[in-house]
Short mmCIF file of N, CA, C and O in Angstrom, two decimals:
data_model
loop_
_atom_site.label_atom_id
_atom_site.label_comp_id
_atom_site.label_asym_id
_atom_site.label_seq_id
_atom_site.Cartn_x
_atom_site.Cartn_y
_atom_site.Cartn_z
N MET I 1 -8.15 -6.21 31.90
CA MET I 1 -6.84 -6.65 31.62
C MET I 1 -6.57 -6.37 30.17
O MET I 1 -7.35 -6.68 29.33
N LEU I 2 -5.41 -5.85 29.76
CA LEU I 2 -4.94 -5.63 28.64
C LEU I 2 -3.84 -6.50 27.94
O LEU I 2 -3.05 -6.69 28.95
N ILE I 3 -3.83 -7.12 26.92
CA ILE I 3 -2.67 -7.71 26.35
C ILE I 3 -2.41 -7.12 25.04
O ILE I 3 -3.04 -6.74 24.35
N LYS I 4 -0.98 -6.88 24.91
CA LYS I 4 -0.20 -6.35 23.71
C LYS I 4 0.41 -7.51 22.96
O LYS I 4 1.21 -8.31 23.56
N ALA I 5 0.15 -7.57 21.78
CA ALA I 5 0.68 -8.53 20.87
C ALA I 5 1.23 -8.03 19.42
O ALA I 5 0.78 -7.00 19.19
N GLU I 6 2.20 -8.42 19.00
CA GLU I 6 2.73 -8.12 17.63
C GLU I 6 2.31 -9.13 16.69
O GLU I 6 2.76 -10.44 17.04
N ILE I 7 1.80 -8.85 15.75
CA ILE I 7 1.31 -9.83 14.62
C ILE I 7 2.31 -9.71 13.17
O ILE I 7 1.92 -8.48 12.83
N ASN I 8 2.66 -10.56 12.84
CA ASN I 8 3.42 -10.27 11.44
C ASN I 8 2.49 -10.64 10.33
O ASN I 8 2.21 -11.77 10.11
N ILE I 9 1.96 -9.61 9.70
CA ILE I 9 0.76 -9.70 8.61
C ILE I 9 1.59 -9.87 7.25
O ILE I 9 0.73 -9.85 6.23
N SER I 10 2.90 -10.38 7.07
CA SER I 10 3.34 -10.53 5.85
C SER I 10 3.32 -12.07 5.65
O SER I 10 3.69 -12.54 4.52
N THR I 11 2.79 -12.79 6.68
CA THR I 11 2.44 -14.31 6.48
C THR I 11 0.91 -14.49 6.24
O THR I 11 0.18 -13.62 6.98
N PRO I 12 0.67 -15.52 5.55
CA PRO I 12 -0.96 -15.76 5.65
C PRO I 12 -1.71 -15.85 6.91
O PRO I 12 -2.72 -15.60 7.25
N ALA I 13 -0.96 -16.67 7.80
CA ALA I 13 -1.53 -16.93 9.22
C ALA I 13 -1.58 -15.66 9.97
O ALA I 13 -2.63 -15.29 10.75
N GLY I 14 -0.70 -14.70 9.76
CA GLY I 14 -0.78 -13.44 10.27
C GLY I 14 -2.02 -12.44 10.05
O GLY I 14 -2.51 -11.98 10.60
N ARG I 15 -2.11 -12.51 8.64
CA ARG I 15 -3.26 -11.82 7.95
C ARG I 15 -4.44 -12.39 8.46
O ARG I 15 -5.49 -11.51 8.76
N LYS I 16 -4.63 -13.67 8.59
CA LYS I 16 -6.04 -14.43 9.15
C LYS I 16 -6.18 -13.92 10.50
O LYS I 16 -7.30 -13.67 10.87
N ILE I 17 -5.08 -13.86 11.40
CA ILE I 17 -5.37 -13.60 12.79
C ILE I 17 -5.87 -12.07 12.87
O ILE I 17 -6.73 -11.60 13.60
N ALA I 18 -5.15 -11.21 11.97
CA ALA I 18 -5.48 -9.81 12.12
C ALA I 18 -6.91 -9.49 11.69
O ALA I 18 -7.64 -8.65 12.03
N ARG I 19 -7.51 -10.25 10.43
CA ARG I 19 -8.81 -10.10 10.04
C ARG I 19 -9.74 -10.64 11.19
O ARG I 19 -10.84 -10.01 11.28
N GLU I 20 -9.46 -11.75 11.91
CA GLU I 20 -10.41 -12.22 12.98
C GLU I 20 -10.55 -11.11 14.12
O GLU I 20 -11.54 -10.89 14.50
N LEU I 21 -9.31 -10.61 14.41
CA LEU I 21 -9.29 -9.73 15.44
C LEU I 21 -10.15 -8.34 15.12
O LEU I 21 -10.86 -7.74 15.93
N ASP I 22 -10.08 -8.07 13.90
CA ASP I 22 -10.70 -6.98 13.32
C ASP I 22 -12.18 -7.08 13.41
O ASP I 22 -13.07 -6.00 13.39
N LYS I 23 -12.82 -8.24 13.23
CA LYS I 23 -14.15 -8.40 13.57
C LYS I 23 -14.82 -8.13 14.79
O LYS I 23 -15.98 -7.79 14.99
N HIS I 24 -13.77 -7.96 15.88
CA HIS I 24 -14.33 -7.70 17.29
C HIS I 24 -14.00 -6.37 17.64
O HIS I 24 -13.08 -6.05 18.72
N LYS I 25 -14.59 -5.29 17.03
CA LYS I 25 -14.16 -3.82 17.24
C LYS I 25 -14.49 -3.34 18.67
O LYS I 25 -13.64 -2.15 18.99
N LYS I 26 -15.47 -3.92 19.19
CA LYS I 26 -15.72 -3.31 20.73
C LYS I 26 -14.64 -4.05 21.65
O LYS I 26 -14.35 -3.17 22.70
N GLN I 27 -13.89 -5.12 21.54
CA GLN I 27 -13.09 -5.62 22.51
C GLN I 27 -11.47 -5.37 22.07
O GLN I 27 -10.73 -5.51 22.74
N VAL I 28 -11.36 -5.15 20.65
CA VAL I 28 -9.96 -5.08 20.27
C VAL I 28 -9.81 -3.77 19.42
O VAL I 28 -10.46 -3.22 18.91
N LYS I 29 -8.55 -3.19 19.82
CA LYS I 29 -8.13 -1.96 19.26
C LYS I 29 -6.83 -2.26 18.46
O LYS I 29 -5.79 -2.84 19.15
N ILE I 30 -6.88 -1.95 17.28
CA ILE I 30 -5.58 -2.33 16.27
C ILE I 30 -4.89 -1.01 15.93
O ILE I 30 -5.42 -0.06 15.54
N TYR I 31 -3.70 -1.08 16.34
CA TYR I 31 -2.84 -0.04 16.08
C TYR I 31 -1.86 -0.31 15.03
O TYR I 31 -0.85 -1.26 15.32
N ALA I 32 -1.84 0.30 13.97
CA ALA I 32 -0.96 0.09 12.80
C ALA I 32 0.20 1.12 12.78
O ALA I 32 -0.08 2.34 13.03
N PRO I 33 1.48 0.71 12.87
CA PRO I 33 2.44 1.57 12.76
C PRO I 33 2.32 2.40 11.50
O PRO I 33 1.88 2.29 10.55
N LYS I 34 2.97 3.90 11.80
CA LYS I 34 2.73 4.80 10.64
C LYS I 34 3.94 4.36 9.82
O LYS I 34 5.17 3.81 10.10
N PRO I 35 3.97 4.52 8.52
CA PRO I 35 4.95 4.11 7.57
C PRO I 35 6.20 5.02 7.80
O PRO I 35 6.02 6.22 8.01
N GLU I 36 7.30 4.74 7.63
CA GLU I 36 8.65 5.25 7.65
C GLU I 36 8.80 5.96 6.54
O GLU I 36 8.59 5.71 5.38
N GLY I 37 9.56 7.26 6.71
CA GLY I 37 9.86 8.11 5.45
C GLY I 37 8.68 8.97 4.98
O GLY I 37 7.76 9.24 5.59
N LYS I 38 8.86 9.74 3.88
CA LYS I 38 7.98 10.41 3.23
C LYS I 38 6.65 9.80 2.82
O LYS I 38 6.72 8.80 2.07
N THR I 39 5.37 10.25 2.89
CA THR I 39 4.26 9.86 2.49
C THR I 39 3.74 10.85 1.52
O THR I 39 4.25 12.16 1.72
N TYR I 40 3.09 10.55 0.49
CA TYR I 40 2.56 11.41 -0.69
C TYR I 40 1.17 11.62 -0.67
O TYR I 40 0.47 10.59 -0.43
N SER I 41 0.62 12.71 -0.86
CA SER I 41 -0.82 12.92 -0.96
C SER I 41 -1.09 12.43 -2.54
O SER I 41 -0.27 12.11 -3.35
N ILE I 42 -2.41 12.17 -2.70
CA ILE I 42 -3.09 11.71 -3.92
C ILE I 42 -2.56 12.67 -4.94
O ILE I 42 -2.26 12.15 -6.06
N ASP I 43 -2.78 13.76 -4.74
CA ASP I 43 -2.27 14.94 -5.74
C ASP I 43 -1.08 14.87 -6.14
O ASP I 43 -0.60 15.16 -7.21
N GLU I 44 -0.01 14.76 -5.26
CA GLU I 44 1.35 14.67 -5.50
C GLU I 44 1.65 13.50 -6.32
O GLU I 44 2.39 13.65 -7.21
N VAL I 45 0.99 12.41 -6.18
CA VAL I 45 1.24 10.94 -6.90
C VAL I 45 0.79 11.27 -8.15
O VAL I 45 1.39 10.83 -9.32
N TYR I 46 -0.42 11.85 -8.40
CA TYR I 46 -0.96 12.21 -9.71
C TYR I 46 -0.04 13.15 -10.52
O TYR I 46 0.26 12.83 -11.66
N GLU I 47 0.17 14.31 -9.86
CA GLU I 47 1.14 15.07 -10.63
C GLU I 47 2.55 14.49 -11.15
O GLU I 47 3.01 14.73 -12.30
N LYS I 48 3.11 13.54 -10.37
CA LYS I 48 4.21 12.92 -10.54
C LYS I 48 4.05 11.97 -11.82
O LYS I 48 4.94 11.64 -12.54
N GLY I 49 2.90 11.13 -11.63
CA GLY I 49 2.40 10.31 -12.78
C GLY I 49 2.23 10.91 -14.18
O GLY I 49 2.66 10.43 -15.15
N ILE I 50 1.69 12.12 -14.12
CA ILE I 50 1.42 12.91 -15.26
C ILE I 50 2.83 13.32 -15.85
O ILE I 50 2.91 13.38 -17.12
N ALA I 51 3.73 13.80 -15.01
CA ALA I 51 4.88 14.30 -15.49
C ALA I 51 5.79 13.04 -15.97
O ALA I 51 6.49 13.32 -17.17
N LYS I 52 5.79 11.94 -15.46
CA LYS I 52 6.47 10.93 -15.99
C LYS I 52 5.88 10.47 -17.37
O LYS I 52 6.74 10.01 -18.32
N LEU I 53 4.47 10.21 -17.48
CA LEU I 53 4.09 9.92 -18.91
C LEU I 53 4.17 10.96 -19.74
O LEU I 53 4.53 10.63 -20.98
N SER I 54 4.25 12.43 -19.55
CA SER I 54 4.63 13.30 -20.38
C SER I 54 6.05 13.37 -20.91
O SER I 54 6.23 13.48 -22.17
N ASN I 55 6.96 12.92 -20.01
CA ASN I 55 8.21 12.81 -20.19
C ASN I 55 8.30 11.59 -21.39
O ASN I 55 9.22 11.81 -22.27
N HIS I 56 7.80 10.61 -20.89
CA HIS I 56 7.99 9.20 -21.74
C HIS I 56 7.50 9.47 -23.19
O HIS I 56 7.98 8.93 -24.22
N TYR I 57 6.26 9.99 -23.30
CA TYR I 57 5.57 9.92 -24.50
C TYR I 57 6.02 11.31 -25.30
O TYR I 57 5.80 11.57 -26.51
N GLY I 58 6.76 12.34 -24.68
CA GLY I 58 7.14 13.40 -25.39
C GLY I 58 5.98 14.49 -25.54
O GLY I 58 6.13 15.37 -26.46
N ILE I 59 4.78 14.46 -24.96
CA ILE I 59 3.90 15.23 -25.09
C ILE I 59 3.21 15.56 -23.60
O ILE I 59 3.46 14.94 -22.89
N ASP I 60 2.43 16.62 -23.69
CA ASP I 60 1.84 17.05 -22.39
C ASP I 60 0.70 16.31 -22.21
O ASP I 60 -0.54 16.45 -22.59
N VAL I 61 0.52 15.14 -21.41
CA VAL I 61 -0.50 14.24 -20.99
C VAL I 61 -1.69 14.92 -20.33
O VAL I 61 -2.76 14.57 -20.60
N SER I 62 -1.16 15.92 -19.67
CA SER I 62 -2.24 16.62 -18.87
C SER I 62 -3.44 17.26 -19.65
O SER I 62 -4.37 17.52 -19.32
N LYS I 63 -2.90 17.57 -21.01
CA LYS I 63 -3.80 18.16 -22.00
C LYS I 63 -4.85 17.30 -22.83
O LYS I 63 -5.70 17.70 -23.36
N LEU I 64 -4.52 16.10 -22.77
CA LEU I 64 -5.36 15.09 -23.37
C LEU I 64 -6.57 14.72 -22.77
O LEU I 64 -6.82 14.84 -21.39
N LYS I 65 -7.74 14.42 -23.35
CA LYS I 65 -8.84 13.92 -22.85
C LYS I 65 -9.53 12.88 -23.47
O LYS I 65 -9.29 12.41 -24.51
#
């Protein structure tokens, strides 16, 4: 028998329940929804960060070591 439930993990009680369920991997499968909108790779985030820092400081931050 399977039971489906929605847990609001934005509250401390919801996070506690989710952590407790995560301890029982053989009996429980947790399906987390995929984020809405665009997701970015680590490389994309790094490049955007370097570009913002370079723009803010007026130098090419990627060439600094």
